[in-house]
Coordinates of C-alpha atoms in Angstrom, one line a residue:
Chain A
M8 CA 0.0 0.0 0.0
N9 CA 2.9 2.3 0.7
R10 CA 4.3 1.9 -2.8
L11 CA 1.5 3.8 -4.6
P12 CA 2.0 7.2 -2.8
S13 CA 5.8 6.9 -3.3
F14 CA 5.2 6.3 -7.0
L15 CA 2.8 9.2 -7.3
L16 CA 5.3 11.5 -5.4
C17 CA 8.1 10.5 -7.7
S18 CA 6.0 11.1 -10.7
A19 CA 4.9 14.5 -9.4
A20 CA 8.5 15.4 -8.7
L21 CA 9.6 14.3 -12.1
F22 CA 6.8 16.3 -13.7
L23 CA 7.7 19.4 -11.7
A24 CA 11.4 18.9 -12.5
T25 CA 10.7 18.8 -16.2
S26 CA 7.8 21.2 -16.6
P27 CA 9.8 24.4 -16.7
A28 CA 11.6 23.1 -19.8
T29 CA 8.4 22.0 -21.6
A30 CA 6.7 25.2 -20.6
Q31 CA 9.4 27.4 -22.3
Q32 CA 8.0 29.1 -25.3
E33 CA 9.4 28.2 -28.7
L34 CA 9.6 30.4 -31.8
N35 CA 10.0 28.7 -35.2
A36 CA 11.7 30.7 -37.9
L37 CA 12.5 29.9 -41.5
V38 CA 15.7 31.8 -42.2
W39 CA 18.9 32.3 -44.1
C40 CA 22.1 31.0 -42.6
D41 CA 23.1 34.4 -41.1
H42 CA 20.4 34.1 -38.5
T43 CA 21.8 30.8 -37.2
D44 CA 24.7 32.6 -35.5
P45 CA 24.3 32.0 -31.7
A46 CA 25.7 35.5 -31.1
L47 CA 22.6 36.9 -32.8
I48 CA 19.9 34.6 -31.4
E49 CA 21.0 34.0 -27.8
P50 CA 20.4 37.5 -26.5
F51 CA 16.8 37.3 -27.7
E52 CA 16.3 33.9 -26.2
A53 CA 17.6 35.0 -22.8
A54 CA 15.6 38.2 -22.8
H55 CA 12.3 36.5 -23.6
N56 CA 12.9 33.1 -22.1
V57 CA 12.2 31.5 -25.4
K58 CA 13.8 28.8 -27.5
V59 CA 14.2 29.9 -31.1
N60 CA 14.1 27.0 -33.6
L61 CA 15.8 28.0 -36.8
R62 CA 15.6 26.2 -40.1
E63 CA 17.8 27.3 -43.0
Y64 CA 16.5 27.0 -46.6
E65 CA 17.9 27.6 -50.0
G66 CA 15.8 29.2 -52.6
T67 CA 12.5 31.0 -52.2
G68 CA 10.6 28.2 -54.0
A69 CA 11.7 25.6 -51.5
A70 CA 10.7 27.8 -48.6
L71 CA 7.3 28.6 -50.0
A72 CA 6.7 24.9 -50.8
L73 CA 7.6 24.0 -47.2
L74 CA 5.3 26.7 -45.7
E75 CA 2.4 25.7 -48.0
Q76 CA 2.7 22.1 -46.7
S77 CA 2.9 23.1 -43.1
R78 CA -0.1 23.6 -40.7
P79 CA -1.0 27.0 -39.5
G80 CA 1.1 27.8 -36.5
D81 CA 4.0 25.6 -37.5
W82 CA 6.1 28.6 -38.4
D83 CA 6.2 32.1 -36.9
V84 CA 8.8 34.1 -38.8
L85 CA 10.0 34.1 -42.3
V86 CA 13.2 35.6 -43.7
I87 CA 12.8 36.1 -47.5
D88 CA 14.6 37.6 -50.5
G89 CA 13.3 41.2 -50.7
I90 CA 12.2 40.8 -54.3
D91 CA 10.1 37.7 -53.4
V92 CA 7.9 39.2 -50.7
F93 CA 5.1 39.6 -53.2
R94 CA 5.2 35.9 -54.0
A95 CA 4.8 35.1 -50.3
V96 CA 1.9 37.6 -50.0
E97 CA 0.2 36.2 -53.1
G98 CA 0.4 32.8 -51.5
G99 CA -1.2 34.1 -48.3
I100 CA 2.0 33.2 -46.3
L101 CA 2.8 36.5 -44.7
A102 CA 0.6 38.3 -42.2
P103 CA 0.3 42.1 -42.1
L104 CA 3.0 43.8 -40.0
P105 CA 2.4 46.8 -37.7
E106 CA 5.1 49.0 -39.3
D107 CA 4.6 51.7 -36.6
A108 CA 6.0 49.2 -34.1
L109 CA 9.2 49.0 -36.1
P110 CA 12.1 51.5 -36.4
I111 CA 11.7 51.9 -40.2
A112 CA 12.3 55.7 -39.9
D113 CA 15.9 54.8 -38.9
F114 CA 16.5 52.7 -42.0
F115 CA 18.6 53.9 -44.9
P116 CA 15.9 55.3 -47.1
E117 CA 17.0 53.4 -50.2
V118 CA 16.4 50.1 -48.5
V119 CA 13.0 50.6 -47.0
M120 CA 11.7 49.3 -50.3
A121 CA 8.1 49.9 -49.7
E122 CA 7.4 48.8 -53.3
N123 CA 8.6 45.3 -52.4
N124 CA 7.5 45.0 -48.8
T125 CA 4.1 46.6 -49.1
V126 CA 1.2 45.3 -51.1
D127 CA -2.0 47.3 -51.6
G128 CA -1.0 49.7 -48.9
V129 CA -0.4 46.9 -46.3
T130 CA 3.1 46.2 -45.1
Y131 CA 4.0 42.5 -44.9
A132 CA 7.7 42.6 -44.3
V133 CA 10.6 44.9 -43.6
T134 CA 14.1 45.0 -45.0
E135 CA 16.7 43.7 -42.4
K136 CA 20.0 43.5 -44.4
F137 CA 21.4 44.4 -47.7
G138 CA 24.5 44.2 -49.8
Y139 CA 25.9 44.0 -53.2
N140 CA 26.5 41.4 -55.9
T141 CA 29.4 43.0 -57.5
I142 CA 33.1 42.2 -58.0
S143 CA 35.3 40.5 -55.3
Y144 CA 39.0 40.1 -56.1
N145 CA 42.5 39.5 -54.9
A146 CA 44.2 42.9 -54.9
D147 CA 47.6 41.3 -55.0
K148 CA 46.8 39.4 -58.2
V149 CA 44.8 41.7 -60.3
D150 CA 45.0 45.4 -61.2
P151 CA 42.3 47.2 -59.0
A152 CA 41.9 49.7 -61.8
D153 CA 40.7 46.9 -64.1
M154 CA 38.0 46.0 -61.6
Q155 CA 36.3 49.4 -62.1
D156 CA 35.1 48.5 -65.5
L157 CA 32.9 45.5 -66.0
A158 CA 34.2 45.0 -69.6
T159 CA 37.8 44.6 -68.4
V160 CA 36.7 42.4 -65.4
W161 CA 35.8 39.6 -67.9
S162 CA 38.3 40.5 -70.5
E163 CA 40.9 38.1 -72.0
T164 CA 43.5 39.3 -69.4
Y165 CA 41.7 37.4 -66.7
Q166 CA 40.9 34.3 -68.8
G167 CA 40.5 31.3 -66.4
R168 CA 41.0 33.4 -63.3
I169 CA 37.4 34.2 -62.7
S170 CA 34.7 32.4 -60.8
I171 CA 31.0 33.3 -61.3
Y172 CA 28.6 33.3 -58.4
D173 CA 26.0 30.6 -59.0
Y174 CA 22.7 32.5 -58.9
Y175 CA 21.1 33.6 -62.1
L176 CA 19.2 36.7 -60.9
P177 CA 22.1 38.9 -59.8
L178 CA 24.3 37.6 -62.6
I179 CA 21.7 38.5 -65.2
G180 CA 21.4 41.9 -63.4
L181 CA 25.1 42.5 -63.7
A182 CA 25.1 41.4 -67.3
A183 CA 22.2 43.8 -68.0
I184 CA 24.0 46.7 -66.3
S185 CA 27.1 45.9 -68.4
A186 CA 24.8 46.0 -71.5
G187 CA 23.3 49.3 -70.4
I188 CA 19.9 47.8 -69.5
P189 CA 18.4 48.9 -66.1
T190 CA 17.6 45.9 -64.0
A191 CA 14.1 47.0 -63.3
E192 CA 13.4 47.2 -67.0
I193 CA 14.7 43.8 -68.2
G194 CA 12.2 42.2 -70.5
A195 CA 12.1 39.1 -72.7
D196 CA 13.4 41.1 -75.6
D197 CA 16.6 42.0 -73.7
L198 CA 17.6 38.4 -73.0
D199 CA 19.6 37.9 -76.3
A200 CA 21.8 40.9 -75.4
I201 CA 22.2 39.8 -71.8
G202 CA 22.9 36.2 -73.0
E203 CA 25.8 37.5 -75.1
V204 CA 27.4 39.1 -72.0
L205 CA 26.8 36.0 -70.0
S206 CA 28.4 33.8 -72.7
T207 CA 31.5 36.0 -72.6
M208 CA 31.6 35.9 -68.9
R209 CA 31.2 32.2 -68.8
G210 CA 33.9 31.7 -71.5
R211 CA 36.4 33.5 -69.2
A212 CA 35.4 31.6 -66.0
A213 CA 37.1 28.7 -64.4
S214 CA 34.1 27.8 -62.3
V215 CA 30.5 28.8 -61.4
A216 CA 30.4 28.5 -57.7
G217 CA 28.1 28.7 -54.6
V218 CA 29.0 30.8 -51.6
V219 CA 31.5 28.3 -49.9
A220 CA 33.0 27.2 -53.2
A221 CA 33.5 30.8 -54.3
Q222 CA 35.1 31.7 -51.0
T223 CA 37.4 28.7 -51.2
A224 CA 38.4 29.4 -54.7
L225 CA 39.3 33.0 -53.9
A226 CA 41.0 32.1 -50.6
T227 CA 43.1 29.3 -52.1
G228 CA 44.1 31.3 -55.2
E229 CA 42.2 29.0 -57.6
V230 CA 40.7 32.2 -59.0
D231 CA 41.5 35.9 -58.5
I232 CA 38.1 37.4 -59.2
V233 CA 34.5 36.4 -58.2
V234 CA 31.9 38.0 -60.4
G235 CA 28.7 38.5 -58.3
G236 CA 30.7 38.6 -55.1
G237 CA 30.7 41.4 -52.6
E238 CA 31.2 42.1 -48.9
W239 CA 29.2 39.0 -48.0
L240 CA 31.8 36.9 -49.7
T241 CA 35.1 38.6 -48.6
A242 CA 34.2 40.1 -45.2
V243 CA 34.6 36.9 -43.3
L244 CA 38.0 36.3 -44.9
A245 CA 39.2 39.9 -44.5
E246 CA 41.0 39.4 -41.1
D247 CA 43.3 36.6 -42.4
Q248 CA 43.6 37.8 -46.0
P249 CA 43.2 41.6 -46.3
E250 CA 44.2 41.4 -50.0
L251 CA 40.7 39.9 -50.7
T252 CA 38.5 42.8 -51.3
W253 CA 35.6 44.1 -53.4
T254 CA 34.5 47.1 -55.4
I255 CA 31.6 48.5 -57.2
P256 CA 32.5 49.2 -60.9
D257 CA 31.8 52.5 -62.5
Q258 CA 28.8 51.1 -64.4
G259 CA 27.3 50.1 -61.0
A260 CA 26.3 46.7 -59.6
V261 CA 23.4 44.8 -58.2
R262 CA 22.0 45.3 -54.8
W263 CA 20.4 42.5 -52.8
A264 CA 18.1 42.8 -49.8
Q265 CA 16.5 40.4 -47.4
S266 CA 13.3 41.0 -45.6
I267 CA 11.6 39.6 -42.6
G268 CA 7.9 39.1 -41.8
I269 CA 5.4 37.2 -39.6
V270 CA 4.0 34.0 -41.0
Q271 CA 0.2 34.0 -41.5
G272 CA -1.5 31.8 -38.9
T273 CA 1.2 32.0 -36.3
S274 CA -0.2 31.2 -32.8
Q275 CA 2.1 33.7 -31.2
P276 CA 2.1 36.9 -33.3
D277 CA 3.2 39.0 -30.4
L278 CA 6.4 36.9 -29.8
A279 CA 7.1 36.9 -33.6
L280 CA 6.8 40.7 -33.6
E281 CA 9.1 40.9 -30.7
F282 CA 11.6 38.9 -32.6
I283 CA 11.4 41.2 -35.7
K284 CA 11.7 44.2 -33.4
Y285 CA 14.9 42.7 -31.9
I286 CA 16.3 41.9 -35.4
T287 CA 15.6 45.4 -36.7
S288 CA 16.9 47.1 -33.5
P289 CA 20.4 48.6 -33.6
E290 CA 21.7 45.8 -31.4
G291 CA 20.1 43.0 -33.5
Q292 CA 21.1 44.7 -36.7
A293 CA 24.8 45.0 -35.7
R294 CA 24.8 41.3 -34.8
L295 CA 23.1 40.3 -38.0
A296 CA 25.4 42.5 -40.1
T297 CA 28.5 40.7 -38.7
S298 CA 27.0 37.2 -38.6
S299 CA 29.5 34.4 -38.8
C300 CA 27.8 33.0 -41.9
F301 CA 28.0 36.1 -44.0
W302 CA 28.3 39.9 -43.4
G303 CA 26.1 42.5 -44.9
M304 CA 24.9 46.0 -44.3
P305 CA 22.2 46.5 -41.7
A306 CA 19.0 48.2 -42.9
N307 CA 18.9 50.2 -39.7
A308 CA 21.4 53.0 -39.9
K309 CA 21.5 53.3 -36.1
A310 CA 23.4 50.0 -36.0
G311 CA 26.4 52.2 -36.9
E312 CA 26.4 53.3 -33.3
I313 CA 27.1 49.8 -32.1
L314 CA 29.4 48.4 -34.8
T315 CA 33.1 48.9 -34.2
D316 CA 35.2 51.1 -36.5
A317 CA 36.9 48.0 -37.8
Q318 CA 33.6 46.3 -38.6
K319 CA 32.4 49.5 -40.3
A320 CA 35.6 49.7 -42.3
V321 CA 35.0 46.1 -43.6
L322 CA 31.4 47.0 -44.4
R323 CA 32.5 50.2 -46.1
W324 CA 30.1 52.1 -43.9
D325 CA 31.2 55.6 -45.0
E326 CA 30.9 54.7 -48.7
Q327 CA 27.3 53.5 -48.6
P328 CA 25.7 56.7 -49.9
G329 CA 27.7 56.4 -53.1
Y330 CA 27.2 52.7 -53.4
L331 CA 23.4 53.0 -52.8
A332 CA 23.3 55.7 -55.5
R333 CA 25.2 53.6 -58.0
T334 CA 23.6 50.2 -57.5
Q335 CA 20.3 48.8 -58.8
L336 CA 18.1 46.2 -57.1
Y337 CA 18.4 42.9 -58.8
P338 CA 15.8 41.7 -61.2
A339 CA 12.4 40.8 -59.9
P340 CA 10.8 38.9 -62.8
D341 CA 7.3 37.6 -63.1
T342 CA 6.8 33.9 -63.5
D343 CA 7.2 33.7 -67.3
L344 CA 10.2 35.9 -67.4
D345 CA 11.7 34.0 -64.5
I346 CA 11.5 30.8 -66.5
E347 CA 13.1 32.4 -69.5
M348 CA 15.9 33.8 -67.3
Q349 CA 16.5 30.5 -65.7
D350 CA 16.6 28.7 -69.1
L351 CA 19.1 31.4 -70.3
W352 CA 21.3 30.8 -67.3
L353 CA 21.2 27.0 -67.6
N354 CA 21.9 27.2 -71.3
T355 CA 24.9 29.4 -70.6
L356 CA 26.2 27.0 -68.0
Q357 CA 25.9 24.1 -70.4
Q358 CA 27.8 25.8 -73.2
Chain B
M3 CA -2.3 -20.4 -38.1
T4 CA -1.4 -21.9 -41.4
Q5 CA 2.1 -22.0 -42.9
T6 CA 1.1 -19.5 -45.6
A7 CA -0.4 -17.1 -43.1
R8 CA 2.7 -17.3 -40.9
G9 CA 4.8 -16.6 -44.0
W10 CA 2.8 -13.5 -44.9
G11 CA 3.1 -12.4 -41.3
F12 CA 6.9 -12.5 -41.6
V13 CA 7.1 -10.6 -44.8
A14 CA 4.3 -8.1 -44.1
P15 CA 6.5 -5.6 -42.3
A16 CA 9.0 -5.6 -45.2
L17 CA 6.2 -5.3 -47.7
L18 CA 4.5 -2.5 -45.8
W19 CA 7.8 -0.7 -45.5
T20 CA 8.5 -1.1 -49.3
F21 CA 5.0 0.1 -50.2
A22 CA 5.1 3.1 -47.8
F23 CA 8.7 4.3 -48.6
F24 CA 9.2 3.2 -52.2
I25 CA 6.1 2.3 -54.1
L26 CA 3.9 5.1 -52.8
P27 CA 6.5 7.9 -53.3
L28 CA 7.2 6.5 -56.7
I29 CA 3.5 6.8 -57.6
V30 CA 3.4 10.3 -56.2
M31 CA 6.5 11.3 -58.2
G32 CA 5.0 9.8 -61.4
A33 CA 1.7 11.6 -60.9
M34 CA 3.7 14.8 -60.1
S35 CA 5.6 14.5 -63.3
L36 CA 2.2 14.6 -65.2
A37 CA 1.1 17.8 -63.3
T38 CA 1.9 21.3 -64.3
L39 CA 2.5 24.7 -62.7
D40 CA 0.1 27.6 -63.4
G41 CA 2.1 30.4 -61.9
R42 CA 2.8 29.0 -58.5
T43 CA -0.3 26.8 -58.4
L44 CA 0.1 23.1 -58.9
V45 CA -2.4 21.7 -61.4
W46 CA -2.9 18.0 -61.2
G47 CA -3.6 16.3 -64.5
L48 CA -2.2 13.9 -67.2
S49 CA -0.1 16.4 -69.1
L50 CA 3.1 15.4 -70.9
A51 CA 4.3 19.0 -71.0
N52 CA 7.2 18.3 -68.7
Y53 CA 8.4 15.5 -70.8
A54 CA 8.0 17.7 -73.9
E55 CA 10.2 20.2 -72.2
L56 CA 12.9 17.6 -72.0
A57 CA 12.8 17.3 -75.8
E58 CA 12.7 21.1 -76.4
K59 CA 15.3 22.4 -74.0
A60 CA 18.9 21.7 -75.1
Y61 CA 20.4 22.1 -71.6
L62 CA 18.2 19.2 -70.3
W63 CA 19.4 16.9 -73.0
R64 CA 22.9 18.0 -72.4
A65 CA 22.5 17.2 -68.7
I66 CA 21.4 13.7 -69.5
L67 CA 24.4 13.2 -71.8
V68 CA 26.9 14.7 -69.3
S69 CA 25.5 12.4 -66.6
L70 CA 25.8 9.3 -68.8
E71 CA 29.4 10.2 -69.9
I72 CA 30.6 10.8 -66.4
T73 CA 28.9 7.7 -65.0
L74 CA 30.2 5.4 -67.7
T75 CA 33.7 6.7 -67.3
V76 CA 33.6 6.4 -63.5
T77 CA 32.2 2.9 -63.7
I78 CA 34.9 1.7 -66.2
V79 CA 37.8 3.3 -64.5
S80 CA 36.7 2.1 -61.1
V81 CA 36.4 -1.5 -62.3
L82 CA 39.8 -1.3 -63.9
L83 CA 41.4 -0.1 -60.7
A84 CA 39.4 -2.2 -58.2
Y85 CA 39.9 -5.6 -59.9
P86 CA 43.6 -5.7 -59.5
L87 CA 43.4 -4.4 -56.0
A88 CA 40.8 -7.0 -55.0
W89 CA 42.9 -9.7 -56.7
I90 CA 46.0 -8.6 -54.8
I91 CA 44.1 -8.6 -51.5
A92 CA 42.5 -12.0 -52.2
F93 CA 45.5 -13.9 -53.6
R94 CA 48.7 -12.1 -52.7
V95 CA 48.1 -10.8 -49.2
P96 CA 48.5 -13.5 -46.5
K97 CA 45.1 -14.6 -45.0
R98 CA 45.9 -13.1 -41.6
W99 CA 46.5 -9.6 -43.2
Q100 CA 43.6 -9.6 -45.5
R101 CA 41.1 -8.2 -42.9
L102 CA 43.5 -5.3 -42.1
T103 CA 44.2 -4.6 -45.7
L104 CA 40.4 -4.4 -46.4
L105 CA 40.0 -2.1 -43.5
L106 CA 42.7 0.2 -44.9
A107 CA 41.1 0.0 -48.3
I108 CA 37.8 1.3 -46.9
L109 CA 39.3 3.8 -44.5
P110 CA 38.3 6.8 -46.6
F111 CA 34.6 5.7 -46.1
W112 CA 35.0 6.8 -42.5
T113 CA 35.2 10.5 -43.4
S114 CA 32.3 12.6 -44.5
Y115 CA 31.5 12.5 -48.2
V116 CA 31.2 16.3 -48.3
V117 CA 34.5 16.9 -46.4
R118 CA 36.2 14.4 -48.7
S119 CA 35.0 16.3 -51.8
Y120 CA 36.2 19.6 -50.5
A121 CA 39.5 17.9 -49.6
W122 CA 39.9 16.9 -53.3
L123 CA 39.1 20.4 -54.3
L124 CA 42.1 21.6 -52.3
V125 CA 44.4 18.8 -53.5
L126 CA 43.6 19.6 -57.1
A127 CA 43.7 23.4 -56.8
R128 CA 46.2 25.5 -58.7
E129 CA 48.2 25.8 -55.5
G130 CA 47.3 22.3 -54.3
V131 CA 49.5 19.3 -53.7
V132 CA 49.3 17.9 -57.2
N133 CA 50.2 21.1 -59.0
Q134 CA 53.0 22.0 -56.5
T135 CA 54.5 18.5 -56.9
L136 CA 54.5 18.6 -60.7
L137 CA 55.9 22.2 -60.6
N138 CA 58.7 21.2 -58.2
L139 CA 59.6 18.2 -60.3
G140 CA 59.8 20.5 -63.3
L141 CA 57.2 18.5 -65.2
I142 CA 55.1 21.5 -65.8
A143 CA 55.8 25.2 -66.2
E144 CA 52.4 26.5 -65.2
P145 CA 49.8 25.0 -62.8
L146 CA 47.3 22.8 -64.5
T147 CA 43.6 23.5 -64.3
L148 CA 42.4 20.3 -62.4
A149 CA 39.8 21.6 -59.9
N150 CA 36.4 22.6 -61.2
T151 CA 36.6 20.3 -64.1
R152 CA 35.1 17.0 -65.2
F153 CA 38.4 15.4 -64.4
A154 CA 38.0 16.5 -60.8
T155 CA 34.4 15.1 -60.6
I156 CA 35.6 11.8 -62.0
T157 CA 38.5 11.7 -59.6
G158 CA 36.3 12.3 -56.6
F159 CA 33.9 9.6 -57.8
V160 CA 36.6 7.0 -58.6
H161 CA 38.2 7.5 -55.2
F162 CA 34.9 6.6 -53.6
F163 CA 33.7 3.8 -55.9
V164 CA 37.0 1.9 -56.2
M165 CA 36.5 1.1 -52.5
L166 CA 33.0 -0.2 -53.1
L167 CA 34.0 -2.2 -56.1
T168 CA 37.0 -3.7 -54.3
L169 CA 34.7 -5.1 -51.7
T170 CA 32.2 -6.6 -54.1
I171 CA 34.9 -8.1 -56.4
Y172 CA 36.9 -9.4 -53.4
A173 CA 33.8 -11.1 -52.0
N174 CA 33.5 -12.8 -55.3
L175 CA 37.1 -13.8 -55.7
I176 CA 37.5 -15.4 -52.3
Q177 CA 34.6 -17.7 -53.1
L178 CA 36.5 -19.2 -56.0
S179 CA 38.0 -22.6 -55.2
P180 CA 41.8 -22.6 -56.0
N181 CA 41.1 -25.9 -57.8
Y182 CA 39.7 -24.0 -60.8
R183 CA 43.1 -22.4 -61.4
R184 CA 45.0 -25.6 -60.7
A185 CA 42.8 -27.5 -63.1
A186 CA 43.3 -24.9 -65.8
M187 CA 47.0 -24.9 -65.3
D188 CA 47.2 -28.7 -65.4
L189 CA 45.4 -28.6 -68.7
G190 CA 48.1 -26.4 -70.1
A191 CA 46.5 -22.9 -69.9
S192 CA 48.8 -20.0 -69.4
A193 CA 48.2 -17.5 -66.6
F194 CA 46.5 -15.1 -69.0
Q195 CA 44.4 -17.9 -70.5
T196 CA 43.4 -19.0 -67.0
F197 CA 42.3 -15.5 -66.1
R198 CA 40.6 -14.9 -69.4
H199 CA 38.6 -18.2 -69.7
V200 CA 38.2 -19.3 -66.1
I201 CA 38.6 -16.6 -63.5
L202 CA 37.0 -13.6 -65.3
P203 CA 33.8 -15.4 -66.3
L204 CA 33.4 -16.7 -62.8
T205 CA 33.9 -13.3 -61.2
L206 CA 31.7 -11.5 -63.7
P207 CA 28.7 -11.5 -61.3
G208 CA 30.8 -9.6 -58.7
I209 CA 32.1 -7.2 -61.2
V210 CA 28.7 -6.5 -62.7
T211 CA 27.0 -6.2 -59.3
G212 CA 29.6 -3.6 -58.2
A213 CA 29.5 -1.8 -61.5
F214 CA 25.7 -1.6 -61.4
L215 CA 25.8 -0.2 -57.8
T216 CA 28.5 2.3 -59.0
F217 CA 26.3 3.3 -61.9
V218 CA 23.2 3.8 -59.8
L219 CA 25.0 5.8 -57.1
C220 CA 27.0 7.9 -59.5
I221 CA 24.3 8.9 -61.9
G222 CA 22.1 10.1 -59.0
D223 CA 24.8 11.9 -57.1
Y224 CA 24.5 15.7 -56.5
V225 CA 27.3 16.5 -54.1
T226 CA 30.5 15.5 -56.0
P227 CA 29.7 17.2 -59.3
Q228 CA 28.5 20.3 -57.4
I229 CA 31.6 20.6 -55.4
L230 CA 34.3 19.3 -57.7
G231 CA 32.8 20.0 -61.1
G232 CA 32.6 23.8 -60.5
N233 CA 29.3 23.9 -62.5
T234 CA 31.3 24.0 -65.7
E235 CA 28.7 21.5 -66.9
L236 CA 25.5 20.3 -65.2
T237 CA 24.4 16.7 -64.5
V238 CA 20.7 15.7 -64.1
P239 CA 20.7 15.9 -60.3
Q240 CA 22.1 19.4 -60.4
V241 CA 19.4 20.5 -62.9
I242 CA 16.8 18.9 -60.7
M243 CA 18.0 21.0 -57.7
V244 CA 17.9 24.2 -59.8
Q245 CA 14.2 23.5 -60.7
L246 CA 13.4 23.1 -57.0
G247 CA 15.5 26.0 -55.5
R248 CA 13.8 29.2 -56.6
R249 CA 10.7 28.2 -58.6
A250 CA 9.8 25.0 -56.8
D251 CA 9.0 23.4 -60.1
F252 CA 8.3 19.9 -58.6
P253 CA 6.5 18.7 -61.8
L254 CA 9.5 19.2 -64.1
A255 CA 11.9 18.0 -61.3
S256 CA 9.8 14.8 -61.0
A257 CA 9.9 14.3 -64.8
L258 CA 13.7 14.5 -64.7
A259 CA 13.8 12.1 -61.8
I260 CA 11.6 9.6 -63.7
V261 CA 13.9 9.9 -66.7
L262 CA 16.8 9.2 -64.3
M263 CA 15.0 6.1 -63.0
G264 CA 14.3 5.0 -66.6
I265 CA 18.1 5.2 -67.3
V266 CA 18.8 3.1 -64.2
T267 CA 16.1 0.6 -65.2
L268 CA 17.7 0.2 -68.7
A269 CA 21.1 -0.3 -67.0
Y270 CA 19.6 -3.0 -64.8
L271 CA 18.1 -4.8 -67.7
A272 CA 21.4 -4.6 -69.6
C273 CA 23.3 -6.3 -66.8
A274 CA 20.4 -8.4 -65.2
R275 CA 21.8 -11.6 -66.6
W276 CA 25.0 -11.3 -64.5
L277 CA 23.6 -9.4 -61.4
R278 CA 24.1 -11.5 -58.3
L279 CA 23.3 -9.3 -55.3
D280 CA 24.1 -12.3 -53.0
R281 CA 27.7 -11.8 -54.0
I282 CA 28.0 -8.5 -52.2

C-alpha cells in the first residue's frame, strides 16, 4: 500500500522537474544562414525566455513549398529575399506587419523598399539586411583599376582566373548593367543581349560557384576574381587575407536585400513581432550584419552606433551613400520571365 | 495459423515498408511529373508537357548526356582499378593480413562524403599538392587546371567507388576454389588464359554487381559534381536542384527524376543476366 503514494510522489517530482523546460515558449523561424549565429539569437532567447528554432533554406521556391505544406502555427517568422515578398503575399503566407512598431524611420531610405514590402497599402515585411552582388577580387593578383570597368573584369586578361557566383538573378542583373539595361526594365526582348554578355563571362570563367566554393576558390588562389561577389563573400576572410576585397565598378552593380515578416496563422504573433523588433533594433542589426555565416549592411542606420570602427571599415560604412546611388536592385521577374531567365542561365552553364 | 499465413506475417512488415517508402513515393512522383504549374499553383492532370520540355530544352538533354558520360567513365575506370586491387588482397596478401588490408582499403569511407569532396578540391587546386609537386619536379611550367573540371568530378567519384567495387569483387574472388586455377594450369592454360577463360567469367557477377551499384549511385549523385565540377557542366541531379530551389517546379523536377529512373532501369536490364546481389 505504501508503494502507490511513493510512485505518485516520484511522478509528481519528475513532472515538476521537467515542466519548466516544456513550458518554455518556442519560436519557429525559417531563415537564411546568417540568422543561425548564436551571437545573434542567444540575447533574444535570454531576454524572452524563449527557444528559437531556426531552419535554413535555400531558394524561395523551396521555402514557400515548405510553408504551404505546413499547418497554420508551425512557423512564426520568415526571412525572405526582398524581391520575393510579393510571392509570399500572393500565397497568403505573410501576415500584415504593424510598421509603426518597427524602427523603419531609422532605416537607410533606399532600402526601406516599400514597393517590395508593401502590397495594396499593407506592409507585410521589412528589410533587415542588404549588400551587393558585384566584383570581389584579390588585390595582389589583379589590377584594381581593371575592376572598375565590367568589360575589363571579364576581358581576356583574366581568362581562367574568374569564378562566377552561381545564382542567375544577380548575374543576369550584372550582365544587364554591363549592356546598359536597367535591371528594373529587363524584358524578354533583352535576353539575347544579356545572353551574349553571360556567354563572354562564362567563357572566361574557371568555375561557377556557390558561396562556400567561391570563398574557397578566392582564398586558395584558384581564382582571382569572383563576379557576383561582394562584402558578403570577402568580409569573413578579411581578417586573415586583407588582400581579398571588393569594389563596385563605374557602371554600377546589383543590390540584394533580405526582408523579414510574420507567417500568417502563427499562434504567437506578439512573440514573432518581438523577434522582428529585436532583429531590426540597432543591437540586433549589428549582430546580424556581422553574422559568422556572412556579413552584410544592416538596414537600420543606427546599427552604426554599435558596430566597431573596424567592422564598419570592412562593411565600407562611409561609402554607402555612393554605393546606394550607383547600384540597382536585382531583377524581380514575373513567373514567365523568371522561367526564361533560368533557361538562359542553364543554357549558358551548359555551353 | 497456417504455414502460408505465418509466411505472410513474416514478410508483411517488409512489404509495408517497401510500399510506404518506395512504391507510394514512386506513384506520387510519377503523378507529379504529369502535373503542371500555373504560376505557382500546382495543377494535377495527365499532361506530358514536362516530358515535352525535355525534348525542347537543349540544356536538359545535355545534362542527361553529361551524366551518362561521367557515370560510364567512372564505372569503367573504377572497375579497372578495383579488380587488380581486389585480386592482390584476395590472392597475394596473406590470409591473416587480409582483414586489415580491407580495413585500410575502406578507410576513406569513414570520413564525411562532403568533407572528402572539399579535400579533393584543395588537393587539385592551382596551388594544391598535385600542381605543386608537378611544378617542383619540373614536369610543368604553369599550374594545370584540375579543380572545377570533369576530371575533378571523375577523380572524386573514382576515389569513392574503387573502395565499393574492391569489396564486391573481393567477396566474389575469395569464393572461388583454387582448384579451378589448378585444373586450368594442369590442362596447359597460361596464366593469362586461365584468367581470361576461367577466373574472369566466374567473377563477372561480382564485377557487374559492383559496376551496377556504382552506376546507380554515381548517376544520382549531386554532391560530387556540385563541389568538384565547378558547375562548368551540369548533371541531371544538379538540374533537378535548380528546378526546386527558386521556382519549386516539382513537376519538371519529377519528370527529370523519372527519366533518371528510366536510365537506371535500362542499366539494370542490360546487366540483369550477371547481377548477383548475394555476392555483395
